[in-house]
Coordinates of C-alpha atoms in Angstrom, one line a residue:
Chain A
M364 CA 103.4 79.5 121.3
S365 CA 106.5 79.0 122.6
K366 CA 105.7 81.3 125.8
D367 CA 102.4 79.0 126.1
F368 CA 105.3 75.7 126.3
I369 CA 107.9 77.7 128.9
Q370 CA 104.6 78.4 130.9
S371 CA 102.9 75.0 131.2
A372 CA 106.5 73.5 132.0
G373 CA 107.5 76.4 134.4
L374 CA 103.7 74.9 136.1
K375 CA 104.9 71.5 135.7
L376 CA 108.6 71.7 137.0
A377 CA 107.1 73.7 139.9
I378 CA 105.0 71.0 141.5
L379 CA 107.6 68.2 141.0
A380 CA 109.9 71.2 143.0
V381 CA 107.7 71.4 145.7
L382 CA 107.3 67.6 146.0
F383 CA 110.5 65.9 145.1
V384 CA 112.7 68.8 147.0
A385 CA 111.4 71.5 149.0
L386 CA 108.9 69.0 151.0
P387 CA 111.7 66.7 152.0
L388 CA 114.1 68.9 152.4
L389 CA 111.1 70.2 155.6
L390 CA 110.0 67.3 156.6
V391 CA 114.4 66.1 156.9
S392 CA 114.6 69.6 159.1
L393 CA 111.8 68.9 161.3
D394 CA 112.5 65.1 161.6
K395 CA 109.8 63.7 163.0
G396 CA 107.3 61.0 162.4
Y397 CA 104.3 62.3 162.8
I398 CA 104.9 64.8 159.7
Y399 CA 105.5 62.1 157.3
Q400 CA 102.5 59.9 158.0
V401 CA 100.3 63.3 157.5
V402 CA 102.0 63.7 154.2
M403 CA 101.6 60.7 153.3
L404 CA 97.9 60.3 154.2
A405 CA 97.3 63.9 151.9
L406 CA 99.3 61.9 149.2
I407 CA 97.4 58.4 149.1
F408 CA 93.9 60.5 150.0
S409 CA 94.4 62.7 147.1
L410 CA 94.8 59.4 144.4
L411 CA 92.0 58.1 146.3
A412 CA 90.2 61.7 145.8
V413 CA 91.1 62.2 142.5
S414 CA 90.4 57.3 141.4
L415 CA 87.0 58.4 142.7
Q416 CA 86.6 61.9 141.1
L417 CA 87.0 60.1 137.2
V418 CA 84.1 57.7 138.0
T419 CA 81.1 60.4 140.7
G420 CA 82.8 63.4 139.2
I421 CA 83.4 62.9 135.5
A422 CA 81.7 59.9 134.0
G423 CA 79.1 61.0 137.5
L424 CA 78.2 57.6 138.5
L425 CA 77.6 58.1 142.2
H426 CA 79.8 56.0 143.8
L427 CA 79.4 55.2 147.8
G428 CA 82.1 52.4 148.3
H429 CA 85.4 53.4 146.9
A430 CA 87.3 52.8 150.6
A431 CA 86.3 48.7 149.9
F432 CA 88.3 48.5 146.7
Y433 CA 91.4 51.0 148.9
G434 CA 90.1 48.2 151.3
V435 CA 90.9 45.3 148.9
G436 CA 94.3 47.1 147.5
A437 CA 95.3 47.3 151.1
Y438 CA 94.6 43.4 151.3
I439 CA 96.2 42.1 148.9
A440 CA 99.2 43.9 149.3
A441 CA 100.2 43.2 153.3
L442 CA 98.8 40.1 152.9
A443 CA 101.1 39.0 149.6
G444 CA 104.3 40.5 151.6
A445 CA 103.6 39.2 155.3
D446 CA 102.0 35.8 154.6
Y447 CA 103.6 35.1 150.6
G448 CA 107.0 36.7 150.8
I449 CA 105.6 38.9 147.7
G450 CA 107.2 42.2 147.6
F451 CA 106.5 45.5 146.8
T452 CA 107.2 45.6 143.1
L453 CA 104.5 42.6 142.2
G454 CA 102.5 43.4 145.3
L455 CA 102.1 47.4 144.0
P456 CA 100.6 46.3 140.6
L457 CA 99.0 43.0 142.4
A458 CA 96.6 45.1 144.6
G459 CA 95.7 47.7 141.7
L460 CA 94.9 45.0 139.4
G461 CA 93.1 42.5 142.5
A462 CA 90.9 45.7 143.2
A463 CA 90.3 46.5 139.3
A464 CA 88.7 42.9 139.3
I465 CA 86.6 42.6 141.7
A466 CA 85.3 46.2 139.8
F467 CA 85.0 44.7 136.7
V468 CA 82.9 41.6 138.2
V469 CA 81.1 44.1 140.1
A470 CA 80.6 45.7 137.1
L471 CA 79.2 43.8 135.1
P472 CA 75.2 44.1 136.8
T473 CA 75.5 47.0 138.3
M474 CA 76.5 49.6 135.1
R475 CA 72.3 49.4 134.0
L476 CA 71.1 50.8 137.2
V477 CA 70.8 54.6 137.2
S478 CA 71.2 57.5 139.7
I479 CA 70.6 56.6 143.5
Y480 CA 70.2 53.1 142.3
F481 CA 73.8 52.7 141.4
A482 CA 74.7 54.7 144.0
V483 CA 72.7 52.2 146.5
A484 CA 74.0 49.0 144.7
T485 CA 77.6 50.4 145.4
L486 CA 77.0 50.6 149.1
G487 CA 76.1 47.6 149.2
I488 CA 79.7 45.8 147.7
G489 CA 81.4 48.2 149.7
Q490 CA 79.9 47.1 153.0
M491 CA 80.0 43.2 151.4
I492 CA 83.9 43.9 151.1
F493 CA 84.6 45.4 154.3
L494 CA 82.4 42.6 156.3
V495 CA 84.7 39.9 154.2
L496 CA 87.4 41.7 155.1
Q497 CA 86.1 41.7 159.0
N498 CA 85.8 38.1 158.8
W499 CA 87.1 36.3 156.8
V500 CA 89.4 35.2 160.1
E501 CA 91.3 32.1 157.9
V502 CA 92.7 34.6 155.5
T503 CA 92.8 38.3 156.4
K504 CA 93.2 37.5 160.1
G505 CA 89.6 39.2 160.3
P506 CA 89.6 42.5 163.1
N507 CA 93.0 41.2 164.2
G508 CA 94.5 43.4 161.7
V509 CA 97.4 42.5 159.5
S510 CA 101.2 43.5 160.5
L511 CA 103.8 44.7 157.3
F512 CA 107.3 44.9 158.7
S513 CA 109.4 44.6 155.5
G514 CA 109.9 47.4 154.0
I515 CA 109.6 48.5 150.0
D516 CA 112.1 46.5 148.0
L517 CA 112.0 47.8 144.7
F518 CA 114.6 46.1 142.2
G519 CA 116.7 44.5 145.0
Y520 CA 117.3 47.6 147.3
T521 CA 115.0 47.9 150.2
V522 CA 113.8 51.3 151.0
D523 CA 113.2 51.2 154.7
S524 CA 114.0 54.8 155.8
E525 CA 110.9 57.2 156.1
L526 CA 112.5 59.7 153.7
G527 CA 112.8 56.6 151.5
I528 CA 109.2 55.5 151.8
Y529 CA 108.0 59.2 151.2
F530 CA 109.8 58.9 147.9
V531 CA 108.4 55.9 146.4
V532 CA 105.0 57.3 147.9
A533 CA 105.0 60.6 146.5
T534 CA 107.0 59.4 142.7
I535 CA 103.8 56.6 142.3
V536 CA 100.7 59.2 143.3
C537 CA 102.3 61.8 140.9
I538 CA 102.5 58.6 138.4
S539 CA 98.7 57.9 139.2
I540 CA 97.6 61.2 139.0
W541 CA 98.8 62.0 136.1
V542 CA 97.4 59.1 134.8
I543 CA 94.0 60.1 135.7
H544 CA 94.6 63.5 134.2
R545 CA 95.7 62.8 131.2
L546 CA 92.5 59.9 130.8
S547 CA 89.9 63.0 131.7
H548 CA 91.1 65.8 129.9
S549 CA 90.7 64.2 127.0
Y550 CA 88.3 63.3 124.1
Y551 CA 87.9 60.1 126.3
G552 CA 87.2 62.5 129.3
N553 CA 84.7 64.4 127.5
A554 CA 82.8 60.9 126.4
L555 CA 82.8 60.1 130.4
R556 CA 81.3 63.6 131.0
S557 CA 79.0 63.4 128.6
L558 CA 77.4 59.4 130.3
R559 CA 76.8 62.2 133.2
E560 CA 75.3 64.8 131.4
D561 CA 73.1 62.7 129.2
D562 CA 73.6 59.0 128.6
Q563 CA 71.3 58.4 126.3
C564 CA 72.6 61.2 123.8
A565 CA 75.4 60.1 124.3
D566 CA 74.3 57.1 122.8
A567 CA 72.6 58.4 120.1
M568 CA 76.0 59.9 119.3
G569 CA 78.1 56.0 118.4
I570 CA 79.6 55.9 122.3
N571 CA 79.1 52.9 123.7
T572 CA 77.7 54.0 127.3
V573 CA 78.0 50.7 128.9
R574 CA 81.6 49.9 127.9
L575 CA 82.6 53.9 129.0
K576 CA 81.4 53.0 132.6
I577 CA 82.9 49.6 133.4
E578 CA 86.4 51.1 132.3
S579 CA 85.9 54.1 134.1
F580 CA 84.9 52.0 137.5
M581 CA 87.8 49.6 136.9
I582 CA 90.0 52.5 136.4
S583 CA 89.5 54.3 139.0
S584 CA 89.1 50.7 141.1
F585 CA 92.5 50.4 140.0
F586 CA 93.9 53.4 141.5
A587 CA 92.1 52.5 144.5
G588 CA 94.1 49.4 145.5
I589 CA 97.1 51.2 143.8
A590 CA 97.0 53.4 147.0
G591 CA 95.4 50.5 149.3
A592 CA 99.3 49.0 148.7
L593 CA 100.5 52.7 149.8
W594 CA 98.8 52.9 152.6
A595 CA 99.5 49.0 153.7
Y596 CA 103.4 49.9 153.4
T597 CA 103.4 52.9 154.4
T598 CA 101.9 52.6 158.2
G599 CA 102.9 48.6 158.6
Y600 CA 99.9 47.2 159.6
I601 CA 95.8 48.1 158.6
S602 CA 92.7 46.8 159.7
P603 CA 89.0 46.4 158.5
V604 CA 88.2 49.9 160.1
D605 CA 90.2 51.9 157.9
F606 CA 88.5 51.1 155.3
D607 CA 84.5 51.3 156.4
F608 CA 81.9 53.1 155.2
A609 CA 82.8 56.3 156.6
E610 CA 85.8 56.4 154.6
S611 CA 84.2 56.0 151.6
I612 CA 81.7 59.2 152.5
L613 CA 85.0 61.4 153.5
I614 CA 86.7 60.7 150.5
L615 CA 83.0 61.9 148.5
A616 CA 83.2 65.2 151.1
M617 CA 86.6 65.7 149.3
V618 CA 85.5 65.1 145.9
V619 CA 82.2 67.1 146.6
V620 CA 84.1 70.0 148.4
G621 CA 87.0 70.1 145.8
G622 CA 84.7 70.8 143.0
L623 CA 82.4 67.9 141.6
G624 CA 84.6 67.3 138.1
S625 CA 87.8 68.5 138.8
I626 CA 90.5 66.9 139.1
P627 CA 92.7 69.6 140.9
G628 CA 89.6 70.2 143.0
A629 CA 89.9 66.6 144.1
I630 CA 93.9 67.1 145.4
I631 CA 92.0 70.3 147.4
G632 CA 90.1 68.6 148.8
A633 CA 91.9 65.9 150.1
L634 CA 94.7 68.6 151.1
L635 CA 92.0 70.4 153.4
L636 CA 90.0 67.4 154.8
I637 CA 93.3 65.8 156.2
L638 CA 95.9 68.6 157.1
L639 CA 92.9 70.5 158.7
P640 CA 91.8 67.9 161.4
E641 CA 95.9 67.6 161.9
A642 CA 96.8 71.3 161.8
L643 CA 93.3 71.6 164.5
R644 CA 95.2 68.9 167.5
G645 CA 95.7 71.4 169.1
V646 CA 92.2 72.7 169.6
G647 CA 90.9 69.2 171.4
D648 CA 87.8 67.6 170.5
M649 CA 86.1 70.6 168.9
R650 CA 88.7 70.4 165.6
N651 CA 85.6 67.9 164.5
I652 CA 83.4 70.3 164.6
I653 CA 85.3 73.0 163.2
V654 CA 86.1 70.7 159.8
G655 CA 82.7 69.9 160.1
F656 CA 81.9 73.6 160.1
V657 CA 84.3 74.5 157.2
L658 CA 82.3 71.6 155.2
F659 CA 79.5 72.7 156.0
F660 CA 80.3 76.4 154.7
S661 CA 82.1 75.8 152.0
I662 CA 78.9 73.7 150.2
L663 CA 76.6 76.5 151.0
F664 CA 78.7 79.3 149.6
L665 CA 80.6 77.4 147.0
P666 CA 78.3 74.8 145.8
K667 CA 80.7 73.6 143.3
G668 CA 83.2 74.0 144.8
L669 CA 86.0 75.3 146.0
F670 CA 87.9 74.8 142.3
G671 CA 85.2 73.4 140.7
E672 CA 85.1 72.1 137.3
V673 CA 84.6 75.4 134.9
P674 CA 87.6 76.5 136.1
S675 CA 89.1 73.8 136.2
L676 CA 89.1 73.1 132.9
N677 CA 89.9 76.1 131.8
F678 CA 92.8 76.6 134.4
I679 CA 94.3 72.9 132.6
R680 CA 94.2 73.8 129.4
R681 CA 95.1 77.6 129.6
Q682 CA 98.0 77.1 132.5
F683 CA 98.6 73.4 131.8
G684 CA 99.5 73.2 127.8
S685 CA 96.8 70.1 127.3
A686 CA 94.5 72.6 124.7
W687 CA 94.0 71.9 121.0
Q688 CA 94.5 75.4 119.3
D689 CA 95.3 74.6 115.3
N690 CA 92.4 76.6 114.3
P691 CA 92.5 79.8 112.6
D692 CA 91.3 81.7 116.3
K693 CA 94.2 80.4 118.1
Q694 CA 91.2 79.9 120.6
K695 CA 92.5 76.8 123.4
V696 CA 90.2 74.7 123.3
G697 CA 89.4 70.7 123.9
W698 CA 92.6 68.2 124.0
K699 CA 95.3 68.1 122.2
Chain B
M228 CA 69.7 51.8 92.9
T229 CA 68.6 50.8 96.3
A230 CA 67.6 52.9 99.0
M231 CA 69.9 54.4 101.3
L232 CA 66.8 53.3 103.9
E233 CA 64.5 50.8 103.9
V234 CA 61.7 50.9 106.8
D235 CA 59.5 47.9 105.7
N236 CA 56.3 47.2 107.3
V237 CA 57.3 48.2 111.0
S238 CA 54.8 48.6 113.5
R239 CA 55.7 49.7 117.0
R240 CA 53.2 49.0 119.4
F241 CA 52.9 50.3 123.2
G242 CA 49.9 48.5 125.2
G243 CA 46.9 48.8 123.3
L244 CA 48.0 51.6 121.1
M245 CA 50.1 51.4 117.7
A246 CA 51.9 54.3 117.9
V247 CA 53.3 53.1 114.4
D248 CA 51.3 50.5 112.0
S249 CA 53.2 49.1 109.1
V250 CA 54.4 51.9 107.3
T251 CA 56.7 51.0 105.1
T252 CA 58.8 53.7 103.1
T253 CA 62.4 54.7 102.0
V254 CA 64.5 57.2 102.3
G255 CA 67.1 57.5 98.9
E256 CA 70.5 58.6 98.3
R257 CA 70.7 62.3 98.9
E258 CA 66.8 62.7 99.4
L259 CA 65.7 65.6 101.2
V260 CA 62.7 63.8 103.3
G261 CA 60.1 65.6 105.4
L262 CA 57.9 63.5 107.6
I263 CA 55.0 65.5 109.3
G264 CA 51.2 64.5 110.3
P265 CA 49.1 65.9 113.4
N266 CA 49.8 65.2 117.5
G267 CA 50.6 62.2 118.3
A268 CA 50.5 60.4 114.8
G269 CA 53.9 58.5 115.7
K270 CA 56.5 60.8 113.9
T271 CA 58.7 60.5 116.6
T272 CA 58.5 56.8 117.3
L273 CA 59.5 56.7 114.0
F274 CA 62.1 58.2 114.0
N275 CA 63.2 56.5 117.7
L276 CA 62.9 53.0 116.4
I277 CA 65.4 54.6 113.3
S278 CA 67.6 55.5 115.6
G279 CA 67.3 52.5 118.2
F280 CA 65.9 54.0 121.1
T281 CA 62.8 52.1 120.6
P282 CA 62.4 48.4 119.6
V283 CA 60.4 47.5 116.6
S284 CA 57.2 45.2 117.5
S285 CA 57.1 44.0 114.4
G286 CA 58.7 44.3 110.5
E287 CA 62.7 45.9 109.5
I288 CA 64.2 48.3 108.8
R289 CA 67.9 48.3 107.0
Y290 CA 70.2 50.8 106.2
R291 CA 72.1 50.4 103.0
G292 CA 70.7 46.4 102.7
E293 CA 71.8 45.4 106.3
K294 CA 69.2 45.1 109.1
I295 CA 69.8 47.7 111.7
S296 CA 66.4 47.2 114.4
G297 CA 67.5 45.5 116.9
L298 CA 70.6 47.1 117.1
K299 CA 71.5 49.2 119.9
P300 CA 71.4 53.4 119.1
S301 CA 75.4 53.8 119.7
V302 CA 76.2 50.6 117.0
I303 CA 73.8 52.8 114.9
A304 CA 75.0 55.5 114.8
S305 CA 78.4 54.6 114.0
K306 CA 77.2 53.3 110.7
G307 CA 76.5 56.8 110.3
I308 CA 73.2 57.7 111.0
S309 CA 73.0 60.4 113.4
R310 CA 70.0 62.4 114.9
T311 CA 69.0 65.8 116.6
F312 CA 66.3 65.4 119.2
Q313 CA 62.8 67.1 119.3
N314 CA 63.7 68.5 123.0
L315 CA 66.7 69.8 122.4
R316 CA 69.5 68.1 124.2
V317 CA 72.7 69.6 124.6
F318 CA 75.6 68.8 127.0
P319 CA 74.6 71.9 129.5
N320 CA 77.7 71.8 131.8
M321 CA 80.4 70.9 128.5
T322 CA 81.8 73.9 126.7
V323 CA 80.1 74.7 122.9
F324 CA 83.5 72.6 121.7
D325 CA 83.2 70.0 123.7
N326 CA 79.7 69.3 123.0
V327 CA 81.0 69.0 119.8
S328 CA 83.8 66.8 120.2
V329 CA 81.5 64.2 121.5
G330 CA 80.1 63.6 118.3
A331 CA 82.9 63.2 116.9
V332 CA 85.1 60.7 119.2
G333 CA 82.1 58.7 119.1
A334 CA 82.6 58.2 115.0
I335 CA 86.2 58.5 115.6
G336 CA 86.8 56.7 119.0
Q337 CA 89.6 57.0 121.3
T338 CA 90.7 54.4 123.6
P339 CA 91.6 55.3 127.6
W340 CA 95.2 54.3 125.7
Q341 CA 95.0 56.2 123.3
A342 CA 93.7 59.3 125.8
I343 CA 97.0 59.2 128.1
V344 CA 99.9 58.6 125.9
G345 CA 98.9 60.5 123.3
G346 CA 100.9 59.2 120.0
S347 CA 98.5 58.8 117.8
N348 CA 96.8 61.3 115.7
R349 CA 92.9 60.6 116.8
A350 CA 92.9 63.9 119.4
Q351 CA 94.3 65.9 116.0
Q352 CA 91.3 64.4 113.8
I353 CA 88.6 65.0 116.2
S354 CA 89.3 68.3 117.2
E355 CA 89.8 69.6 113.3
R356 CA 86.5 67.5 112.4
S357 CA 84.6 69.7 115.8
W358 CA 85.7 73.1 114.4
E359 CA 84.9 72.5 111.2
A360 CA 81.0 71.7 112.7
L361 CA 81.5 74.6 114.6
E362 CA 82.3 76.5 111.7
K363 CA 79.8 75.0 109.7
V364 CA 76.8 76.5 111.7
Q365 CA 78.8 79.7 112.5
L366 CA 79.4 79.0 116.0
T367 CA 83.1 78.8 116.5
R368 CA 83.2 82.5 118.5
Y369 CA 81.5 80.6 121.3
A370 CA 83.5 78.0 121.6
N371 CA 84.7 77.9 125.1
D372 CA 81.2 78.9 126.6
L373 CA 79.1 76.5 128.0
A374 CA 76.5 75.1 126.6
A375 CA 73.9 76.0 129.0
N376 CA 74.5 79.9 128.4
L377 CA 73.5 79.7 125.0
A378 CA 70.9 81.1 123.5
Y379 CA 67.8 78.6 122.5
G380 CA 68.2 78.9 118.7
K381 CA 72.0 79.2 119.0
R382 CA 71.7 75.7 120.8
K383 CA 69.2 74.3 118.3
Y384 CA 72.2 74.7 115.8
L385 CA 74.8 73.2 118.2
E386 CA 73.0 69.9 118.4
I387 CA 73.1 69.9 115.2
A388 CA 76.8 70.5 114.9
R389 CA 77.5 67.9 117.6
A390 CA 75.5 65.4 115.0
L391 CA 77.7 66.7 111.9
A392 CA 80.8 66.1 113.4
M393 CA 79.6 62.7 113.4
N394 CA 80.6 63.1 109.9
P395 CA 76.6 61.3 109.0
D396 CA 75.6 60.3 105.8
L397 CA 72.0 60.1 107.3
L398 CA 71.2 63.3 109.3
I399 CA 67.6 62.6 111.3
L400 CA 66.4 66.0 112.2
D401 CA 63.1 65.9 114.6
E402 CA 61.3 69.6 115.0
P403 CA 64.3 71.7 114.1
A404 CA 61.8 74.1 114.3
A405 CA 60.4 74.1 117.1
G406 CA 60.6 77.2 119.0
L407 CA 61.9 79.6 116.4
N408 CA 60.4 82.3 115.0
D409 CA 59.9 83.3 111.3
S410 CA 63.3 84.3 110.5
E411 CA 64.7 82.0 112.4
T412 CA 62.6 79.4 111.0
A413 CA 63.7 80.5 107.0
E414 CA 67.5 80.8 107.9
L415 CA 67.5 77.2 109.3
A416 CA 65.6 76.1 106.3
S417 CA 68.3 77.4 104.1
F418 CA 71.0 75.9 106.3
I419 CA 69.3 72.2 105.8
K420 CA 69.0 72.9 102.2
D421 CA 72.8 73.6 102.3
L422 CA 73.2 70.3 104.3
H423 CA 71.7 68.3 102.0
S424 CA 73.5 69.9 98.8
S425 CA 76.9 69.3 100.6
G426 CA 75.5 65.8 100.2
I427 CA 74.3 64.7 103.3
T428 CA 70.7 63.1 103.1
V429 CA 68.2 64.2 105.4
M430 CA 65.3 63.5 106.8
L431 CA 63.2 65.3 109.5
V432 CA 60.1 65.8 111.1
E433 CA 58.4 69.2 111.4
H434 CA 55.0 71.0 112.7
D435 CA 55.9 73.7 110.4
M436 CA 54.3 73.0 107.0
G437 CA 55.6 76.1 105.4
L438 CA 59.8 74.7 106.3
V439 CA 58.6 71.6 105.2
M440 CA 56.9 71.6 101.8
S441 CA 59.1 74.7 100.8
I442 CA 62.6 72.3 101.4
C443 CA 61.8 69.0 100.5
E444 CA 61.7 66.9 98.0
R445 CA 59.2 64.4 99.5
I446 CA 56.9 64.5 101.8
V447 CA 55.8 61.3 103.9
V448 CA 52.1 61.9 105.9
L449 CA 51.7 59.8 109.0
A450 CA 48.2 60.5 111.1
S451 CA 47.1 57.9 114.0
G452 CA 50.9 55.6 112.8
K453 CA 49.5 55.0 109.1
K454 CA 51.3 55.8 106.6
I455 CA 48.4 57.9 104.7
A456 CA 50.4 59.6 101.9
D457 CA 54.6 59.5 100.5
A458 CA 54.5 62.1 97.5
E459 CA 56.0 65.4 96.4
P460 CA 54.8 68.7 98.2
S461 CA 52.8 69.9 95.0
V462 CA 50.7 66.1 95.0
V463 CA 50.6 65.9 99.2
R464 CA 49.3 69.3 99.4
Q465 CA 46.5 68.1 97.2
N466 CA 45.7 64.4 98.7
R467 CA 42.4 64.8 100.1
E468 CA 43.1 61.7 103.2
V469 CA 45.8 64.5 104.1
L470 CA 43.9 67.7 104.3
E471 CA 41.4 66.1 106.0
A472 CA 43.4 64.1 108.5
Y473 CA 46.2 67.0 108.7
L474 CA 45.2 70.2 107.0
G475 CA 41.0 70.6 108.1
V476 CA 38.9 69.2 106.2
D477 CA 36.9 72.4 105.4
E478 CA 40.1 73.9 103.3

């Protein structure tokens, strides 16, 4: 028991040590703005992939418009900051809530659609949101995009150094992923998985399927909105093309390559698809072809993903201290 | 004593076909009732009407005096009626334990907030109840295996365990013995009897006459959607109409 506790605490501490000590030290010693951007992009896309995993990999709803909700969050944060003087402290939750509110309105009519019909509906919604960002010039400033020069204000302090912004982004991404980890690695998460497996059967088990689908879609969109606000504050400039259909597909690719249903897999997929193209910059135009090959062969040889759902759930249960083991056999099953 | 489940003049029409035609029957508290009939008699349709999967065309179904026809399956399930499926519907990509936990979480409930912050003892309750259900069907050994990897006979028990994790008062089993050999069927029969004597009311649809005749206290016979008999096994066995419709005239 105590050995398990030390093991799981050690793993969690190691993750925090890498994110908040080793990586910042490395960033400071390299001291290149470009590296900061890549690392923060990797963090933000990890959150995007994990939030899409909740809805697509776990609840089984193929969502082709995730980037649009990311865009809604980014635009709410950027416009609130640039036009209304609403800073990060308030802008961040507003971005999440705004994206979740739109998700709720969208979810009401679409949740009764199944499989491919739901996918097409989300594709349409993503496109609609993109076109609004692109063409509602009076509010969104259209294709010119929005510039946001203010630093991150935190309860009266202004964080504007690259290292400071890194710490803020890393903290918020960490907390957000922790929340989604708790949700998916719980009996609530099991109920979501049952929707993916057989939602009629879940209904017969007393699971309110429509409500669960709407909830997971809203929670996922909330965190996409949070990721959008982080993006707006780290780059200082956003435009509609950051949130088009190709971005939704990129996030979906991260989730599938990492392993549908696996939270650690989504993070691995995000890191791979952000860091690999950057690492290959030296190769020139060939790099996108190489990335394509890596995707193709990873799916061909590992269709369940680099870190699929089954090994991932075992890992979380055994190494992360999330399992219930008060049973006579001391088996690590279910969730605490 | 009023009946636990009342099926009151219930019909279901699919286009021109009366799948269930003005059926009236009851299930009393702690009864073990069998529902039999030739193929296409409307047995599974009647189960789907009771569990809310198919809406009734006319008539009314009441559970403990309260009308349940017209409610959603999840609402009916939460009142204490749980069911299994004829064509075996476990969640293949989830572990055996996680399968069962879906029944428990459906009955006990866990909100997103409770999942995130923990604190409440919901998770503990769900875990314990799932484990108990697995113990009843003796599948604890396989708790961490994927349901897809279980043998067919064990998946049958898994489906029953998932229904039991809901702590039902009325358990509806749709052809539990389908696909089982004779010794497995006999084992299942004694398992169902044990369940019944532990206080659960059981209603089962079955093709296997031996199973139904040996364990049920009362048998309802459907033919072409109509109820043609509703009596003890020994009486049903003698019923001329039943013999003609179901067992063959020449007997």
